[in-house]
Amino acid sequence: MPYTVQGVVARAKGEPVSLETIHVPDPGPGEAVVNVQACGVCHTDLHYREGGINDEFPFLLGHEAAGVVEAVGEGVTEVAPGDYVILNWRAVCGECRACRRGRPWHCFNTHNATQRMTLEDGTPLTPALGIGAFIEKTLVAAGQCTKVDRQAPATAAGLLGCGVMAGIGAAINTGAVTRGDSVAVIGCGGVGDAAVHGARLAGATKIIAVDVDDRKLGWAKEFGATHTINSRDADPVEAIRELTGGNGADVVIEAVGRPETYRQAFYARDLAGTVVLVGVPTPEMTVELPLLDVFGRGGALKSSWYGDCLPSRDFPMLIDLYLQGRLDLDRFVSETIGLGDVEEAFAKMHRGEVLRSVVVL
């Protein structure tokens, strides 16, 4: 039977979210219904509410989640009822040109559930990132469910569904940080701090955190930054060079998504170094760089989409590291809240007061 549950909906651009009654259909072929246990409040959800993604209102918000599979549809073999899963928004197809070339983390045809969840009056909802997890039960494509060790609490595990994976992956997967590297991270919110933590996991010996907020720089030190720079007080490019023998960092990760900070990242890297853009820009933003500098400095300019992760590979591995005490997911959780507290969590996030508010169901 279809499910009637409560979920958080953004009905119109810029309007406060509301707690609504939502109808969730039984899973069809290739689909699964998941009992959501916890879901992080991510900046992307706020972008949806503000109309920064698209205008397909109303949105069912939430996507950074973990829970237990309730039911599966016809043909589903990868998960079964009772499985403990992290939800992901990269359900790789296995058939596109990237997948066929052995690069499924670049899948061009990731998929979502075919059916739509609806409001009481039948209005179809657009789930954030194809998930919609600020809800008691959600409908997803079965490939969006990644089984992990159930010893990890959902408040921690769910964070790998988006922001923490994006940051760790920007360092380990996209930036290919390795032992002995110097790394600079510009922007020390949740994603930036995850990049700091990822660089430490990978064995970087010098990890430089850059932000305009001393509180965030303090958080970055807790995650493994060896040096901090408040760019209100110092030129971050010169400060990074000074800390790296005048050379610049081997890898610079830009976790803000603005032209000015991207330029800083470009000039703060060593010759033949790597710049990784993981911060999300808005559509109107552009960046201009002297082409001779792009040519003459060598190296690589990369963007990191979801940390270039492959959920089936990366989520279980990172949960194992968490259970070993090597990956501190709990430190990212600033507070736990209820479904009715999402709007206030957005305000706290905007004010820079939290790394992650996590909805617990």
GROMACS .gro file of C-alpha atoms in nm:
model
  361
    1MET     CA    1   0.000   0.000   0.000
    2PRO     CA    2   0.120   0.357  -0.066
    3TYR     CA    3   0.254   0.545   0.236
    4THR     CA    4   0.129   0.872   0.387
    5VAL     CA    5   0.409   1.052   0.571
    6GLN     CA    6   0.537   1.394   0.675
    7GLY     CA    7   0.806   1.579   0.481
    8VAL     CA    8   0.963   1.922   0.434
    9VAL     CA    9   0.858   2.107   0.120
   10ALA     CA   10   0.969   2.430  -0.049
   11ARG     CA   11   0.657   2.553  -0.231
   12ALA     CA   12   0.794   2.871  -0.388
   13LYS     CA   13   1.118   3.061  -0.438
   14GLY     CA   14   1.248   3.220  -0.120
   15GLU     CA   15   0.948   3.123   0.091
   16PRO     CA   16   0.993   2.946   0.426
   17VAL     CA   17   0.970   2.568   0.404
   18SER     CA   18   0.665   2.388   0.539
   19LEU     CA   19   0.594   2.047   0.691
   20GLU     CA   20   0.346   1.873   0.462
   21THR     CA   21   0.160   1.545   0.428
   22ILE     CA   22   0.309   1.352   0.138
   23HIS     CA   23   0.201   1.041  -0.047
   24VAL     CA   24   0.480   0.794  -0.131
   25PRO     CA   25   0.388   0.523  -0.385
   26ASP     CA   26   0.483   0.160  -0.356
   27PRO     CA   27   0.819   0.100  -0.527
   28GLY     CA   28   0.795   0.014  -0.895
   29PRO     CA   29   1.051  -0.174  -1.104
   30GLY     CA   30   1.403  -0.070  -1.007
   31GLU     CA   31   1.283   0.139  -0.712
   32ALA     CA   32   1.306   0.124  -0.333
   33VAL     CA   33   1.128   0.288  -0.040
   34VAL     CA   34   1.364   0.380   0.245
   35ASN     CA   35   1.280   0.461   0.606
   36VAL     CA   36   1.493   0.770   0.660
   37GLN     CA   37   1.667   0.775   0.999
   38ALA     CA   38   1.874   1.092   0.964
   39CYS     CA   39   1.938   1.360   0.702
   40GLY     CA   40   2.190   1.645   0.705
   41VAL     CA   41   2.089   2.000   0.620
   42CYS     CA   42   2.308   2.083   0.321
   43HIS     CA   43   2.364   2.416   0.143
   44THR     CA   44   2.225   2.258  -0.173
   45ASP     CA   45   1.883   2.229  -0.006
   46LEU     CA   46   1.892   2.603   0.057
   47HIS     CA   47   1.989   2.658  -0.308
   48TYR     CA   48   1.678   2.463  -0.409
   49ARG     CA   49   1.458   2.675  -0.182
   50GLU     CA   50   1.609   2.994  -0.325
   51GLY     CA   51   1.550   2.881  -0.685
   52GLY     CA   52   1.924   2.851  -0.747
   53ILE     CA   53   1.899   2.502  -0.900
   54ASN     CA   54   1.587   2.525  -1.115
   55ASP     CA   55   1.226   2.641  -1.089
   56GLU     CA   56   1.056   2.300  -1.066
   57PHE     CA   57   0.866   2.384  -0.746
   58PRO     CA   58   0.741   2.241  -0.517
   59PHE     CA   59   1.059   2.068  -0.398
   60LEU     CA   60   1.083   1.788  -0.145
   61LEU     CA   61   1.406   1.887   0.026
   62GLY     CA   62   1.681   1.678   0.186
   63HIS     CA   63   1.932   1.441   0.027
   64GLU     CA   64   2.221   1.373   0.270
   65ALA     CA   65   2.068   1.072   0.440
   66ALA     CA   66   2.089   0.720   0.576
   67GLY     CA   67   1.818   0.474   0.669
   68VAL     CA   68   1.675   0.125   0.626
   69VAL     CA   69   1.515  -0.018   0.313
   70GLU     CA   70   1.142  -0.072   0.368
   71ALA     CA   71   1.043  -0.227   0.034
   72VAL     CA   72   1.182  -0.284  -0.314
   73GLY     CA   73   1.022  -0.311  -0.655
   74GLU     CA   74   1.040  -0.569  -0.928
   75GLY     CA   75   1.386  -0.661  -1.053
   76VAL     CA   76   1.579  -0.509  -0.762
   77THR     CA   77   1.869  -0.727  -0.655
   78GLU     CA   78   2.127  -0.485  -0.513
   79VAL     CA   79   1.934  -0.418  -0.190
   80ALA     CA   80   1.661  -0.590   0.010
   81PRO     CA   81   1.419  -0.489   0.287
   82GLY     CA   82   1.609  -0.446   0.612
   83ASP     CA   83   1.936  -0.333   0.451
   84TYR     CA   84   2.103  -0.031   0.615
   85VAL     CA   85   2.194   0.216   0.343
   86ILE     CA   86   2.334   0.559   0.266
   87LEU     CA   87   2.143   0.738  -0.009
   88ASN     CA   88   2.345   0.871  -0.300
   89TRP     CA   89   2.262   1.089  -0.597
   90ARG     CA   90   2.491   0.907  -0.841
   91ALA     CA   91   2.314   0.583  -0.925
   92VAL     CA   92   2.549   0.483  -1.206
   93CYS     CA   93   2.392   0.330  -1.514
   94GLY     CA   94   2.670   0.086  -1.609
   95GLU     CA   95   2.601   0.144  -1.978
   96CYS     CA   96   2.707   0.498  -2.077
   97ARG     CA   97   3.041   0.576  -2.241
   98ALA     CA   98   3.203   0.665  -1.905
   99CYS     CA   99   3.086   0.343  -1.742
  100ARG     CA  100   3.196   0.135  -2.040
  101ARG     CA  101   3.543   0.293  -2.020
  102GLY     CA  102   3.575   0.192  -1.655
  103ARG     CA  103   3.509   0.540  -1.517
  104PRO     CA  104   3.167   0.503  -1.353
  105TRP     CA  105   3.235   0.800  -1.120
  106HIS     CA  106   3.188   1.011  -1.437
  107CYS     CA  107   2.859   0.838  -1.529
  108PHE     CA  108   2.663   1.055  -1.773
  109ASN     CA  109   2.331   0.881  -1.715
  110THR     CA  110   2.271   0.855  -1.341
  111HIS     CA  111   1.909   0.778  -1.267
  112ASN     CA  112   1.634   0.842  -1.014
  113ALA     CA  113   1.299   0.689  -0.927
  114THR     CA  114   1.050   0.693  -1.215
  115GLN     CA  115   0.739   0.751  -1.003
  116ARG     CA  116   0.673   1.081  -0.827
  117MET     CA  117   0.589   1.147  -0.465
  118THR     CA  118   0.300   1.391  -0.431
  119LEU     CA  119   0.127   1.634  -0.198
  120GLU     CA  120  -0.218   1.542  -0.064
  121ASP     CA  121  -0.388   1.713  -0.359
  122GLY     CA  122  -0.185   1.512  -0.609
  123THR     CA  123   0.070   1.783  -0.692
  124PRO     CA  124   0.391   1.606  -0.794
  125LEU     CA  125   0.705   1.690  -0.597
  126THR     CA  126   1.057   1.739  -0.729
  127PRO     CA  127   1.293   1.560  -0.488
  128ALA     CA  128   1.620   1.741  -0.415
  129LEU     CA  129   1.900   1.571  -0.610
  130GLY     CA  130   1.654   1.297  -0.695
  131ILE     CA  131   1.627   1.190  -0.331
  132GLY     CA  132   1.403   1.409  -0.111
  133ALA     CA  133   1.499   1.288   0.237
  134PHE     CA  134   1.350   1.540   0.482
  135ILE     CA  135   1.071   1.286   0.509
  136GLU     CA  136   0.984   0.976   0.708
  137LYS     CA  137   0.997   0.748   0.401
  138THR     CA  138   1.130   0.832   0.056
  139LEU     CA  139   1.115   0.671  -0.286
  140VAL     CA  140   1.443   0.639  -0.477
  141ALA     CA  141   1.603   0.434  -0.750
  142ALA     CA  142   1.744   0.118  -0.593
  143GLY     CA  143   2.087   0.215  -0.728
  144GLN     CA  144   2.076   0.521  -0.503
  145CYS     CA  145   2.100   0.292  -0.199
  146THR     CA  146   2.448   0.189  -0.088
  147LYS     CA  147   2.473  -0.077   0.182
  148VAL     CA  148   2.711  -0.004   0.470
  149ASP     CA  149   2.788  -0.141   0.816
  150ARG     CA  150   2.490  -0.070   1.041
  151GLN     CA  151   2.719  -0.008   1.340
  152ALA     CA  152   2.767   0.348   1.211
  153PRO     CA  153   2.486   0.573   1.338
  154ALA     CA  154   2.273   0.736   1.070
  155THR     CA  155   2.362   1.084   1.197
  156ALA     CA  156   2.721   1.020   1.091
  157ALA     CA  157   2.674   0.784   0.797
  158GLY     CA  158   2.425   1.006   0.616
  159LEU     CA  159   2.680   1.287   0.586
  160LEU     CA  160   2.868   1.081   0.328
  161GLY     CA  161   2.563   1.119   0.104
  162CYS     CA  162   2.677   1.464  -0.005
  163GLY     CA  163   2.894   1.727   0.164
  164VAL     CA  164   3.150   1.519   0.351
  165MET     CA  165   3.197   1.288   0.051
  166ALA     CA  166   3.237   1.591  -0.176
  167GLY     CA  167   3.517   1.731   0.038
  168ILE     CA  168   3.701   1.408   0.111
  169GLY     CA  169   3.670   1.305  -0.253
  170ALA     CA  170   3.800   1.643  -0.373
  171ALA     CA  171   4.120   1.572  -0.183
  172ILE     CA  172   4.163   1.197  -0.231
  173ASN     CA  173   3.992   1.124  -0.564
  174THR     CA  174   4.010   1.444  -0.768
  175GLY     CA  175   4.319   1.606  -0.619
  176ALA     CA  176   4.501   1.272  -0.574
  177VAL     CA  177   4.662   1.404  -0.254
  178THR     CA  178   4.928   1.167  -0.130
  179ARG     CA  179   5.181   1.138   0.150
  180GLY     CA  180   5.416   1.431   0.179
  181ASP     CA  181   5.200   1.671  -0.022
  182SER     CA  182   5.125   2.028   0.077
  183VAL     CA  183   4.757   2.116   0.049
  184ALA     CA  184   4.567   2.443   0.082
  185VAL     CA  185   4.189   2.454   0.127
  186ILE     CA  186   4.008   2.782   0.061
  187GLY     CA  187   3.672   2.792   0.239
  188CYS     CA  188   3.626   2.600   0.563
  189GLY     CA  189   3.260   2.512   0.584
  190GLY     CA  190   3.148   2.151   0.588
  191VAL     CA  191   3.289   2.063   0.245
  192GLY     CA  192   3.617   2.249   0.302
  193ASP     CA  193   3.670   2.088   0.641
  194ALA     CA  194   3.600   1.748   0.486
  195ALA     CA  195   3.871   1.828   0.229
  196VAL     CA  196   4.108   1.913   0.515
  197HIS     CA  197   4.022   1.584   0.682
  198GLY     CA  198   4.066   1.396   0.354
  199ALA     CA  199   4.408   1.551   0.300
  200ARG     CA  200   4.512   1.436   0.646
  201LEU     CA  201   4.384   1.084   0.576
  202ALA     CA  202   4.588   1.080   0.254
  203GLY     CA  203   4.909   1.170   0.437
  204ALA     CA  204   4.956   1.537   0.347
  205THR     CA  205   5.221   1.686   0.575
  206LYS     CA  206   5.123   2.052   0.542
  207ILE     CA  207   4.753   2.142   0.533
  208ILE     CA  208   4.672   2.512   0.510
  209ALA     CA  209   4.317   2.629   0.582
  210VAL     CA  210   4.195   2.966   0.449
  211ASP     CA  211   3.877   3.146   0.548
  212VAL     CA  212   3.749   3.488   0.659
  213ASP     CA  213   3.600   3.351   0.981
  214ASP     CA  214   3.823   3.260   1.275
  215ARG     CA  215   3.558   3.023   1.410
  216LYS     CA  216   3.569   2.822   1.088
  217LEU     CA  217   3.947   2.824   1.095
  218GLY     CA  218   3.927   2.678   1.444
  219TRP     CA  219   3.708   2.398   1.311
  220ALA     CA  220   3.958   2.334   1.031
  221LYS     CA  221   4.237   2.284   1.287
  222GLU     CA  222   4.024   2.024   1.463
  223PHE     CA  223   3.999   1.834   1.133
  224GLY     CA  224   4.372   1.837   1.071
  225ALA     CA  225   4.482   2.176   0.937
  226THR     CA  226   4.844   2.246   1.034
  227HIS     CA  227   4.825   2.617   0.948
  228THR     CA  228   4.542   2.871   0.914
  229ILE     CA  229   4.512   3.199   0.725
  230ASN     CA  230   4.239   3.458   0.779
  231SER     CA  231   4.220   3.619   0.435
  232ARG     CA  232   4.069   3.933   0.583
  233ASP     CA  233   4.405   3.998   0.747
  234ALA     CA  234   4.654   3.861   0.492
  235ASP     CA  235   4.684   3.798   0.119
  236PRO     CA  236   4.616   3.424   0.105
  237VAL     CA  237   4.827   3.369  -0.206
  238GLU     CA  238   5.136   3.524  -0.051
  239ALA     CA  239   5.071   3.356   0.284
  240ILE     CA  240   5.038   3.012   0.124
  241ARG     CA  241   5.358   3.067  -0.072
  242GLU     CA  242   5.540   3.176   0.242
  243LEU     CA  243   5.430   2.859   0.419
  244THR     CA  244   5.550   2.642   0.129
  245GLY     CA  245   5.902   2.773   0.080
  246GLY     CA  246   5.790   3.039  -0.168
  247ASN     CA  247   5.653   2.779  -0.409
  248GLY     CA  248   5.282   2.734  -0.348
  249ALA     CA  249   5.092   2.423  -0.248
  250ASP     CA  250   5.095   2.098  -0.441
  251VAL     CA  251   4.713   2.088  -0.434
  252VAL     CA  252   4.479   2.380  -0.374
  253ILE     CA  253   4.113   2.300  -0.314
  254GLU     CA  254   3.863   2.582  -0.369
  255ALA     CA  255   3.554   2.510  -0.158
  256VAL     CA  256   3.376   2.845  -0.197
  257GLY     CA  257   3.275   2.861  -0.562
  258ARG     CA  258   3.356   3.225  -0.638
  259PRO     CA  259   3.575   3.378  -0.913
  260GLU     CA  260   3.797   3.568  -0.669
  261THR     CA  261   3.873   3.262  -0.457
  262TYR     CA  262   3.930   3.051  -0.768
  263ARG     CA  263   4.192   3.302  -0.885
  264GLN     CA  264   4.354   3.280  -0.542
  265ALA     CA  265   4.363   2.901  -0.573
  266PHE     CA  266   4.516   2.924  -0.920
  267TYR     CA  267   4.802   3.148  -0.810
  268ALA     CA  268   4.855   2.976  -0.472
  269ARG     CA  269   4.956   2.643  -0.628
  270ASP     CA  270   5.307   2.533  -0.707
  271LEU     CA  271   5.427   2.500  -1.066
  272ALA     CA  272   5.265   2.187  -1.210
  273GLY     CA  273   5.035   2.184  -0.908
  274THR     CA  274   4.666   2.101  -0.908
  275VAL     CA  275   4.364   2.322  -0.850
  276VAL     CA  276   4.039   2.148  -0.754
  277LEU     CA  277   3.709   2.336  -0.771
  278VAL     CA  278   3.454   2.178  -0.538
  279GLY     CA  279   3.271   2.496  -0.435
  280VAL     CA  280   2.949   2.541  -0.635
  281PRO     CA  281   2.933   2.863  -0.843
  282THR     CA  282   2.613   3.031  -0.960
  283PRO     CA  283   2.526   3.033  -1.332
  284GLU     CA  284   2.627   3.394  -1.396
  285MET     CA  285   2.979   3.364  -1.254
  286THR     CA  286   3.280   3.378  -1.483
  287VAL     CA  287   3.656   3.374  -1.427
  288GLU     CA  288   3.925   3.534  -1.640
  289LEU     CA  289   4.288   3.421  -1.632
  290PRO     CA  290   4.581   3.514  -1.854
  291LEU     CA  291   4.614   3.227  -2.096
  292LEU     CA  292   4.992   3.250  -2.076
  293ASP     CA  293   4.970   3.182  -1.701
  294VAL     CA  294   4.748   2.880  -1.764
  295PHE     CA  295   5.003   2.754  -2.016
  296GLY     CA  296   5.317   2.848  -1.830
  297ARG     CA  297   5.230   2.712  -1.488
  298GLY     CA  298   5.142   2.364  -1.609
  299GLY     CA  299   4.967   2.124  -1.378
  300ALA     CA  300   4.594   2.063  -1.378
  301LEU     CA  301   4.274   2.260  -1.326
  302LYS     CA  302   4.000   2.019  -1.219
  303SER     CA  303   3.641   2.033  -1.103
  304SER     CA  304   3.517   1.780  -0.849
  305TRP     CA  305   3.156   1.667  -0.885
  306TYR     CA  306   3.047   1.477  -0.574
  307GLY     CA  307   3.414   1.423  -0.497
  308ASP     CA  308   3.445   1.202  -0.808
  309CYS     CA  309   3.310   0.929  -0.583
  310LEU     CA  310   3.181   0.587  -0.666
  311PRO     CA  311   2.936   0.522  -0.382
  312SER     CA  312   2.966   0.143  -0.396
  313ARG     CA  313   3.343   0.175  -0.356
  314ASP     CA  314   3.382   0.480  -0.133
  315PHE     CA  315   3.094   0.471   0.116
  316PRO     CA  316   3.174   0.130   0.271
  317MET     CA  317   3.546   0.214   0.283
  318LEU     CA  318   3.486   0.546   0.458
  319ILE     CA  319   3.242   0.389   0.705
  320ASP     CA  320   3.512   0.132   0.788
  321LEU     CA  321   3.756   0.418   0.855
  322TYR     CA  322   3.494   0.581   1.078
  323LEU     CA  323   3.445   0.261   1.278
  324GLN     CA  324   3.824   0.234   1.315
  325GLY     CA  325   3.832   0.585   1.463
  326ARG     CA  326   4.029   0.729   1.172
  327LEU     CA  327   3.749   0.936   1.013
  328ASP     CA  328   3.574   1.169   1.257
  329LEU     CA  329   3.227   1.202   1.105
  330ASP     CA  330   3.071   1.284   1.442
  331ARG     CA  331   3.269   1.609   1.460
  332PHE     CA  332   3.075   1.742   1.160
  333VAL     CA  333   2.743   1.716   1.348
  334SER     CA  334   2.682   2.051   1.520
  335GLU     CA  335   2.329   1.965   1.635
  336THR     CA  336   2.044   1.720   1.585
  337ILE     CA  337   1.698   1.858   1.508
  338GLY     CA  338   1.347   1.752   1.408
  339LEU     CA  339   1.167   1.785   1.074
  340GLY     CA  340   1.001   2.104   1.191
  341ASP     CA  341   1.334   2.277   1.257
  342VAL     CA  342   1.475   2.287   0.902
  343GLU     CA  343   1.397   2.654   0.838
  344GLU     CA  344   1.586   2.762   1.150
  345ALA     CA  345   1.871   2.530   1.050
  346PHE     CA  346   1.895   2.717   0.719
  347ALA     CA  347   1.927   3.043   0.913
  348LYS     CA  348   2.204   2.901   1.134
  349MET     CA  349   2.386   2.771   0.829
  350HIS     CA  350   2.360   3.111   0.658
  351ARG     CA  351   2.504   3.277   0.968
  352GLY     CA  352   2.795   3.030   0.976
  353GLU     CA  353   2.701   2.895   1.319
  354VAL     CA  354   2.700   2.525   1.232
  355LEU     CA  355   2.889   2.275   1.022
  356ARG     CA  356   2.589   2.045   0.993
  357SER     CA  357   2.246   2.038   1.148
  358VAL     CA  358   2.114   1.683   1.116
  359VAL     CA  359   1.746   1.596   1.109
  360VAL     CA  360   1.673   1.284   1.312
  361LEU     CA  361   1.352   1.092   1.241
   0.00000   0.00000   0.00000
